[in-house]
Coordinates of N, CA and C and ligand atoms in Angstrom, one line a residue:
M1 N -3.2 -39.1 -96.7 CA -4.0 -38.0 -97.0 C -3.4 -36.6 -96.7
H2 N -3.8 -35.4 -97.2 CA -3.0 -34.7 -97.3 C -3.4 -33.4 -96.0
R3 N -2.6 -32.7 -95.8 CA -2.9 -31.9 -94.6 C -3.5 -30.6 -95.2
N4 N -4.6 -29.9 -94.4 CA -5.3 -28.9 -95.0 C -5.6 -27.9 -94.0
T5 N -4.7 -27.3 -93.5 CA -4.7 -26.5 -92.2 C -4.3 -24.8 -92.6
D6 N -3.9 -24.5 -93.8 CA -3.3 -23.3 -94.1 C -4.5 -22.2 -93.8
T7 N -5.6 -22.6 -94.3 CA -7.0 -21.6 -94.2 C -7.9 -21.7 -93.2
V8 N -7.7 -22.5 -92.3 CA -8.6 -22.9 -91.5 C -9.1 -21.7 -90.4
G9 N -10.6 -21.4 -90.4 CA -11.0 -20.2 -90.0 C -11.7 -20.5 -88.5
L10 N -11.9 -19.7 -87.4 CA -13.1 -19.7 -86.7 C -13.8 -18.4 -86.6
E11 N -15.1 -18.6 -87.2 CA -15.9 -17.3 -86.6 C -17.1 -17.7 -85.9
P12 N -17.2 -16.7 -85.1 CA -18.4 -16.6 -84.0 C -19.9 -17.2 -84.8
L13 N -20.6 -18.1 -84.1 CA -21.7 -18.6 -84.9 C -22.6 -17.4 -84.5
T14 N -23.6 -17.2 -85.6 CA -24.4 -16.1 -85.8 C -26.0 -16.7 -86.3
E15 N -26.9 -16.0 -86.4 CA -28.2 -16.5 -87.1 C -27.6 -16.4 -88.9
G16 N -26.6 -15.6 -89.1 CA -26.3 -15.7 -90.4 C -25.9 -16.8 -90.7
N17 N -24.8 -17.8 -90.2 CA -24.0 -18.9 -90.5 C -24.5 -20.1 -90.2
L18 N -25.7 -20.0 -89.3 CA -26.4 -21.2 -88.7 C -26.7 -22.1 -89.6
A19 N -27.7 -21.5 -90.8 CA -28.0 -22.6 -91.7 C -26.8 -23.3 -92.5
L20 N -25.6 -22.4 -93.0 CA -24.7 -23.3 -93.4 C -24.1 -24.5 -92.4
L21 N -24.0 -24.3 -91.2 CA -23.6 -25.3 -90.0 C -24.4 -26.2 -90.1
L22 N -25.8 -26.2 -90.4 CA -26.8 -27.1 -90.1 C -26.5 -27.7 -91.5
D23 N -26.2 -27.4 -92.8 CA -25.7 -28.1 -94.0 C -24.8 -28.6 -93.8
A24 N -23.7 -28.4 -93.4 CA -22.4 -29.2 -93.0 C -22.6 -30.3 -92.3
A25 N -23.6 -29.9 -91.2 CA -23.6 -31.4 -90.4 C -24.6 -32.3 -91.0
V26 N -25.8 -31.8 -91.7 CA -26.5 -32.7 -92.1 C -25.9 -33.7 -93.4
A27 N -24.6 -33.1 -93.8 CA -24.1 -33.6 -95.2 C -23.1 -34.4 -94.6
E28 N -22.4 -34.3 -93.5 CA -20.9 -34.7 -92.9 C -20.9 -35.1 -91.8
A29 N -22.1 -35.4 -91.1 CA -21.7 -35.6 -89.6 C -23.1 -36.7 -89.0
H30 N -22.9 -37.3 -87.9 CA -24.0 -38.0 -87.8 C -24.6 -37.1 -86.6
P31 N -26.2 -37.3 -86.4 CA -26.4 -36.0 -85.4 C -25.6 -36.3 -84.2
L32 N -25.5 -37.5 -83.6 CA -24.9 -37.5 -82.1 C -23.5 -37.2 -81.8
E33 N -23.0 -36.8 -83.1 CA -21.6 -36.2 -82.9 C -21.6 -34.6 -82.7
V34 N -22.8 -34.1 -83.2 CA -23.1 -32.7 -83.2 C -24.2 -32.0 -82.4
M35 N -25.0 -32.8 -81.7 CA -26.1 -32.4 -80.9 C -26.5 -33.4 -80.0
P36 N -27.2 -33.2 -78.9 CA -27.6 -34.1 -77.9 C -28.6 -35.1 -78.9
P37 N -28.9 -36.4 -78.0 CA -29.9 -37.2 -78.6 C -31.2 -36.7 -78.4
I38 N -32.2 -36.6 -79.5 CA -33.6 -36.5 -79.4 C -34.5 -37.8 -79.6
A39 N -35.6 -37.8 -78.5 CA -36.6 -39.0 -79.4 C -36.9 -39.2 -80.8
G40 N -37.5 -40.0 -81.0 CA -37.9 -40.2 -82.4 C -37.3 -40.8 -83.5
A41 N -37.6 -40.8 -84.6 CA -37.0 -41.7 -85.8 C -35.4 -41.3 -86.0
P42 N -34.5 -42.2 -86.4 CA -33.2 -41.5 -86.6 C -33.1 -40.8 -87.7
G43 N -31.7 -40.3 -87.8 CA -31.3 -39.5 -88.8 C -31.8 -38.1 -89.3
W44 N -31.5 -37.4 -90.0 CA -31.7 -36.1 -90.1 C -32.8 -35.6 -90.8
N45 N -33.8 -35.9 -90.0 CA -35.2 -35.9 -90.5 C -35.5 -34.3 -89.8
A46 N -36.7 -33.8 -90.5 CA -37.1 -32.6 -90.2 C -37.0 -31.7 -88.6
E47 N -37.6 -32.9 -87.9 CA -37.5 -32.6 -86.6 C -36.1 -32.3 -85.9
R48 N -35.2 -33.6 -86.5 CA -34.0 -33.5 -86.0 C -33.4 -32.3 -86.0
R49 N -33.5 -31.7 -87.6 CA -32.7 -30.4 -88.2 C -33.1 -29.2 -87.3
R50 N -34.7 -29.3 -86.9 CA -35.1 -28.1 -86.3 C -34.6 -28.1 -85.0
A51 N -34.5 -29.3 -84.1 CA -33.8 -29.2 -83.1 C -32.4 -29.0 -82.8
F52 N -31.7 -29.0 -84.0 CA -30.3 -28.4 -84.0 C -29.9 -26.9 -84.2
L53 N -31.1 -26.6 -84.7 CA -31.3 -25.1 -84.9 C -31.5 -24.5 -83.4
E54 N -32.6 -25.3 -83.0 CA -32.8 -24.5 -81.6 C -31.9 -24.9 -80.7
F55 N -31.3 -26.0 -80.9 CA -30.1 -26.1 -79.7 C -29.3 -24.9 -79.6
H56 N -28.9 -24.5 -80.8 CA -27.8 -23.2 -80.9 C -28.5 -22.1 -80.6
R57 N -29.6 -21.9 -80.7 CA -30.4 -20.8 -80.5 C -30.6 -20.5 -79.0
G58 N -30.7 -21.7 -78.2 CA -30.8 -21.9 -76.9 C -29.5 -21.8 -76.1
R59 N -28.6 -21.6 -76.9 CA -27.0 -21.9 -76.2 C -26.1 -20.5 -76.8
A60 N -25.3 -20.7 -77.4 CA -24.5 -19.5 -78.2 C -25.3 -18.2 -78.5
L61 N -26.6 -18.7 -79.0 CA -27.1 -17.4 -79.9 C -28.5 -17.0 -78.7
A62 N -28.5 -17.3 -77.5 CA -29.4 -16.9 -76.6 C -29.3 -15.4 -76.2
D63 N -30.2 -14.8 -75.7 CA -30.1 -13.6 -75.0 C -28.8 -13.6 -74.4
Q64 N -29.0 -14.6 -73.0 CA -28.0 -14.8 -72.1 C -26.8 -15.8 -72.8
P65 N -26.1 -15.8 -73.4 CA -25.2 -17.2 -73.8 C -24.8 -17.8 -72.7
V66 N -24.7 -19.2 -73.0 CA -24.3 -20.1 -72.0 C -22.9 -20.7 -72.7
E67 N -22.7 -20.5 -73.8 CA -21.3 -21.0 -74.7 C -20.8 -20.0 -75.4
Y68 N -19.7 -20.0 -75.9 CA -19.3 -19.3 -77.4 C -19.3 -20.5 -78.2
T69 N -19.8 -20.4 -79.4 CA -19.5 -21.3 -80.3 C -19.1 -20.9 -81.6
Y70 N -18.3 -21.3 -82.2 CA -17.4 -21.0 -83.5 C -17.7 -21.7 -84.6
V71 N -18.2 -21.3 -85.8 CA -18.1 -22.1 -87.2 C -16.7 -22.4 -87.5
I72 N -16.3 -23.4 -87.8 CA -15.0 -24.1 -88.2 C -15.1 -23.7 -90.0
T73 N -13.9 -22.9 -90.4 CA -13.9 -22.7 -92.1 C -12.7 -23.4 -92.4
V74 N -12.6 -24.2 -93.7 CA -11.6 -24.3 -94.3 C -11.6 -23.6 -95.8
G75 N -10.9 -22.8 -95.9 CA -10.9 -21.9 -97.2 C -12.2 -21.4 -97.4
G76 N -12.8 -21.0 -96.3 CA -14.2 -20.0 -96.5 C -15.3 -21.1 -96.5
R77 N -15.0 -22.3 -96.4 CA -16.1 -23.5 -96.5 C -16.4 -23.7 -95.1
V78 N -17.6 -23.9 -94.7 CA -18.2 -24.4 -93.2 C -17.8 -25.8 -93.0
V79 N -17.0 -26.2 -92.4 CA -16.9 -27.9 -92.3 C -16.9 -28.4 -90.7
G80 N -17.4 -27.3 -89.9 CA -18.0 -28.2 -88.2 C -18.0 -26.8 -87.3
A81 N -18.2 -27.2 -86.1 CA -18.2 -26.2 -85.3 C -17.2 -26.1 -83.9
A82 N -17.0 -25.4 -82.8 CA -16.4 -25.6 -81.8 C -16.8 -24.9 -80.6
R83 N -16.9 -25.2 -79.8 CA -17.6 -24.7 -78.3 C -16.6 -24.6 -77.2
L84 N -17.1 -23.5 -76.4 CA -16.2 -23.2 -75.3 C -17.2 -22.8 -74.4
Q85 N -17.3 -23.6 -73.1 CA -18.6 -23.3 -72.2 C -18.1 -23.2 -71.0
P86 N -18.2 -21.9 -70.2 CA -17.9 -21.7 -68.9 C -18.2 -22.6 -68.0
G87 N -17.7 -23.1 -67.1 CA -18.1 -24.1 -66.2 C -17.3 -24.1 -64.6
E88 N -17.3 -24.8 -63.6 CA -16.7 -24.7 -62.7 C -15.4 -25.2 -62.6
A89 N -15.4 -26.4 -63.5 CA -14.0 -26.8 -63.8 C -13.2 -26.3 -64.7
G90 N -13.6 -25.1 -65.3 CA -12.7 -24.4 -66.4 C -13.7 -24.4 -67.4
L91 N -13.2 -24.0 -68.9 CA -14.0 -23.8 -70.1 C -14.1 -25.3 -70.4
E92 N -15.4 -25.9 -70.9 CA -15.6 -27.0 -71.4 C -15.3 -26.9 -72.9
A93 N -14.5 -27.7 -73.2 CA -14.5 -27.5 -74.9 C -15.1 -28.8 -75.6
G94 N -15.4 -28.2 -76.9 CA -15.9 -29.6 -77.9 C -15.8 -29.2 -79.4
V95 N -15.4 -30.1 -80.0 CA -15.2 -29.8 -81.5 C -16.0 -31.2 -82.2
W96 N -16.4 -30.4 -83.3 CA -16.9 -31.5 -84.3 C -16.5 -31.2 -85.7
I97 N -15.9 -31.9 -86.7 CA -15.6 -31.5 -88.1 C -16.2 -32.8 -89.1
G98 N -16.6 -32.2 -90.1 CA -17.5 -33.0 -91.1 C -16.1 -34.1 -91.7
R99 N -16.6 -35.3 -92.1 CA -16.0 -36.5 -92.2 C -14.9 -36.1 -93.1
S100 N -15.3 -35.4 -94.5 CA -14.5 -35.4 -95.5 C -13.1 -34.7 -94.9
D101 N -13.4 -33.7 -94.1 CA -12.2 -32.9 -93.6 C -11.4 -33.5 -92.2
R102 N -11.9 -34.6 -91.6 CA -11.2 -35.3 -90.7 C -9.9 -35.6 -90.9
G103 N -8.8 -35.9 -90.0 CA -7.5 -36.3 -90.2 C -6.9 -35.8 -91.0
R104 N -7.0 -34.4 -91.1 CA -6.0 -33.6 -92.3 C -5.3 -32.5 -91.3
G105 N -5.5 -32.3 -90.1 CA -4.9 -31.6 -89.4 C -5.9 -30.6 -88.9
V106 N -7.0 -30.2 -89.5 CA -8.0 -29.4 -89.0 C -8.3 -29.2 -87.5
G107 N -8.4 -30.4 -87.1 CA -8.8 -30.4 -85.6 C -7.4 -29.8 -84.8
G108 N -6.3 -30.3 -85.2 CA -5.0 -29.7 -84.3 C -5.0 -28.1 -84.2
V109 N -5.3 -27.7 -85.5 CA -5.1 -26.2 -85.7 C -6.3 -25.5 -84.5
V110 N -7.7 -26.0 -84.7 CA -8.8 -25.7 -83.7 C -8.5 -25.7 -82.4
A111 N -7.9 -27.0 -82.2 CA -7.7 -27.0 -80.6 C -6.7 -25.9 -80.3
E112 N -5.8 -25.4 -80.9 CA -4.6 -24.5 -80.8 C -5.5 -23.2 -80.5
R113 N -6.4 -22.8 -81.5 CA -7.0 -21.4 -81.5 C -7.8 -21.3 -80.4
L114 N -8.7 -22.7 -79.9 CA -9.3 -22.7 -78.7 C -8.8 -22.4 -77.4
R115 N -7.2 -22.8 -77.4 CA -6.6 -22.8 -76.1 C -6.1 -21.2 -76.1
A116 N -6.0 -20.4 -77.4 CA -5.8 -19.2 -77.6 C -6.6 -18.1 -77.0
I117 N -8.1 -18.6 -77.3 CA -9.3 -17.8 -77.0 C -9.5 -18.1 -75.6
A118 N -9.0 -19.1 -74.9 CA -9.5 -19.4 -73.7 C -8.7 -18.5 -72.8
A119 N -7.3 -18.8 -73.1 CA -6.4 -17.8 -72.5 C -6.6 -16.4 -72.5
E120 N -7.3 -15.8 -73.8 CA -7.6 -14.6 -73.9 C -8.5 -13.9 -72.8
I121 N -9.8 -15.1 -72.8 CA -10.7 -14.8 -72.0 C -10.6 -14.8 -70.6
G122 N -9.3 -15.3 -70.1 CA -8.6 -15.5 -68.9 C -9.2 -16.6 -68.1
A123 N -9.5 -17.6 -69.0 CA -9.4 -19.2 -68.3 C -8.3 -20.0 -67.9
R124 N -8.2 -20.6 -66.9 CA -7.2 -21.2 -66.3 C -6.7 -22.5 -67.0
R125 N -8.0 -23.1 -67.2 CA -7.8 -24.4 -67.8 C -9.2 -24.9 -68.7
I126 N -8.9 -25.7 -69.5 CA -9.8 -26.2 -70.6 C -10.2 -27.7 -70.0
V127 N -11.7 -28.0 -70.2 CA -11.9 -29.2 -69.8 C -12.5 -29.8 -71.1
A128 N -12.0 -31.0 -71.3 CA -12.9 -31.6 -72.7 C -13.1 -33.2 -72.1
V129 N -14.2 -33.6 -72.7 CA -14.6 -35.1 -72.4 C -15.0 -35.9 -73.6
T130 N -14.2 -37.1 -73.6 CA -14.5 -37.6 -74.9 C -14.5 -39.3 -74.2
T131 N -14.6 -40.1 -75.5 CA -14.7 -41.5 -75.3 C -13.2 -42.1 -75.4
V132 N -13.1 -43.7 -74.6 CA -11.6 -44.0 -74.6 C -11.5 -44.4 -76.1
G133 N -12.2 -45.0 -76.7 CA -12.0 -45.2 -78.1 C -11.9 -44.1 -79.1
N134 N -12.1 -43.0 -79.0 CA -11.9 -41.7 -79.7 C -10.4 -41.2 -79.9
T135 N -9.9 -42.1 -80.6 CA -8.2 -41.7 -80.7 C -7.8 -40.2 -81.1
A136 N -8.4 -39.9 -82.3 CA -8.4 -38.3 -82.7 C -8.6 -37.0 -81.6
A137 N -9.7 -37.7 -80.9 CA -9.8 -36.5 -80.2 C -9.1 -36.7 -78.8
R138 N -8.5 -38.0 -78.6 CA -7.3 -38.1 -77.3 C -6.2 -37.7 -77.8
R139 N -5.6 -37.5 -79.1 CA -4.4 -37.3 -79.5 C -4.2 -35.5 -79.6
L140 N -5.5 -35.3 -79.9 CA -5.8 -33.7 -79.7 C -5.6 -33.0 -78.2
L141 N -5.9 -34.0 -77.5 CA -5.5 -33.5 -76.0 C -4.3 -33.7 -75.7
G142 N -3.7 -34.6 -76.3 CA -2.1 -34.4 -76.0 C -1.6 -34.8 -74.7
A143 N -0.9 -33.9 -74.1 CA -0.2 -34.1 -72.7 C -1.3 -33.6 -71.7
A144 N -2.5 -33.5 -71.8 CA -3.5 -33.2 -70.7 C -3.7 -34.3 -69.9
N145 N -3.8 -33.7 -68.6 CA -3.9 -34.7 -67.7 C -5.5 -35.3 -67.7
S146 N -5.6 -36.4 -67.8 CA -6.7 -37.2 -68.2 C -7.1 -38.2 -67.0
T147 N -8.7 -38.5 -66.6 CA -9.2 -39.3 -65.9 C -10.0 -40.2 -66.8
V148 N -10.2 -41.5 -66.3 CA -10.9 -42.4 -67.1 C -11.9 -42.9 -66.4
D149 N -13.2 -43.0 -66.8 CA -14.2 -43.7 -65.9 C -15.2 -44.4 -67.0
G150 N -15.0 -45.5 -66.7 CA -15.8 -46.4 -67.6 C -15.2 -46.2 -69.2
D151 N -16.2 -45.6 -70.1 CA -15.8 -45.4 -71.4 C -15.4 -43.8 -71.3
T152 N -15.6 -43.1 -70.4 CA -15.8 -41.6 -70.5 C -14.2 -41.4 -70.3
V153 N -13.5 -40.5 -71.0 CA -12.4 -39.5 -70.6 C -12.5 -38.4 -70.4
T154 N -11.9 -37.8 -69.1 CA -12.0 -36.2 -69.0 C -10.6 -35.8 -68.6
A155 N -10.4 -35.0 -69.7 CA -8.9 -34.4 -69.7 C -9.0 -33.0 -69.6
T156 N -8.2 -32.4 -68.5 CA -7.8 -31.0 -67.9 C -6.5 -30.3 -68.7
V157 N -6.9 -29.4 -69.4 CA -5.6 -28.7 -70.2 C -5.4 -27.7 -69.4
A158 N -4.0 -27.6 -68.4 CA -3.9 -26.4 -67.8 C -3.3 -25.0 -68.9
L159 N -3.8 -23.7 -68.7 CA -3.4 -22.9 -69.6 C -2.4 -22.1 -68.9
E160 N -2.0 -22.2 -67.7 CA -0.7 -21.5 -67.1 C 0.5 -22.0 -67.3
Ligands
LIG1 C1 -12.0 -35.6 -83.3 C2 -11.9 -34.7 -84.3 C3 -12.4 -33.1 -83.9 C4 -10.4 -34.4 -84.7 O1 -10.3 -33.4 -85.7 P1 -9.3 -34.0 -86.9 O2 -9.5 -32.8 -87.8 O3 -9.9 -35.3 -87.5 O4 -8.0 -34.1 -86.2 P2 -6.4 -34.0 -86.8 O5 -6.3 -34.2 -88.2 O6 -5.9 -32.6 -86.4 O7 -5.7 -34.8 -85.9 C5 -5.7 -35.0 -84.5 C6 -4.4 -36.2 -84.1 O8 -5.3 -37.2 -84.1 C7 -4.6 -38.3 -85.0 N1 -5.9 -38.8 -85.9 C8 -6.8 -38.3 -86.7 N2 -7.8 -39.1 -87.4 C9 -7.4 -40.4 -86.5 C10 -8.1 -41.8 -86.5 N3 -9.0 -41.6 -87.5 N4 -7.4 -42.7 -86.2 C11 -6.1 -42.3 -85.3 N5 -5.7 -41.1 -85.2 C12 -6.1 -40.2 -85.8 C13 -3.8 -37.3 -86.1 O9 -2.8 -37.9 -86.3 C14 -3.4 -36.5 -85.1 O10 -2.6 -36.6 -84.1 P3 -1.0 -36.0 -83.7 O11 -1.5 -34.7 -83.3 O12 -0.4 -36.8 -82.8 O13 -0.4 -36.2 -85.2 C15 -12.6 -34.8 -85.6 O14 -12.2 -36.4 -86.0 C16 -14.2 -35.3 -85.3 O15 -14.9 -34.3 -85.6 N6 -14.7 -36.3 -84.9 C17 -16.0 -36.5 -84.7 C18 -16.7 -35.8 -83.8 C19 -15.8 -36.0 -82.5 O16 -15.5 -37.3 -82.0 N7 -15.5 -35.2 -81.6 C20 -14.9 -34.9 -80.3 C21 -15.8 -35.1 -79.2 S1 -15.0 -34.9 -78.0

């Protein structure tokens, strides 16, 4: 599989690109990869699409945002999202990329950019939570200090 990292961009999430992010999620991701679970029938039905929009409107797009969210682009095409949420342990990071663009180095570029943004914001560490079996996410976290609790891996990346 070829690498595809030359043209990776991170743009702040806005009302203007939110619909494109939803399109990418619907076409290229499982709901549980991109939003918290909601009750009801599975899949990208109208209710879940609405919940995806409301989720972001209640977080990065809220009057008092609780996190920074960035739309990930490859050659100008929206392929996923990354977030940084301030918390007591540091800035919590999360990333999802659409299936067709996974495994091509995009996540690696995004992780590097998130570290740069976090350092610029003045954060001392990034915290990320993933599962034991998520090899790609665990590799992205590289030399991070990790603790495992059951199926959950919590990794801390020091920025100093
Ligand atoms: C996790 C995720 C963001 C990684 O992004 P990506 O663009 O696929 O990752 P990259 O291609 O940059 O690869 C990152 C590393 O993982 C490895 N990797 C990628 N896909 C892999 C796979 N399927 N199996 C094993 N290793 C894999 C790469 O070789 C690379 O390792 P290296 O840095 O040692 O060379 C992406 O796969 C994704 O969105 N997955 C679904 C959502 C998710 O799990 N998000 C994370 C939740 S915490």
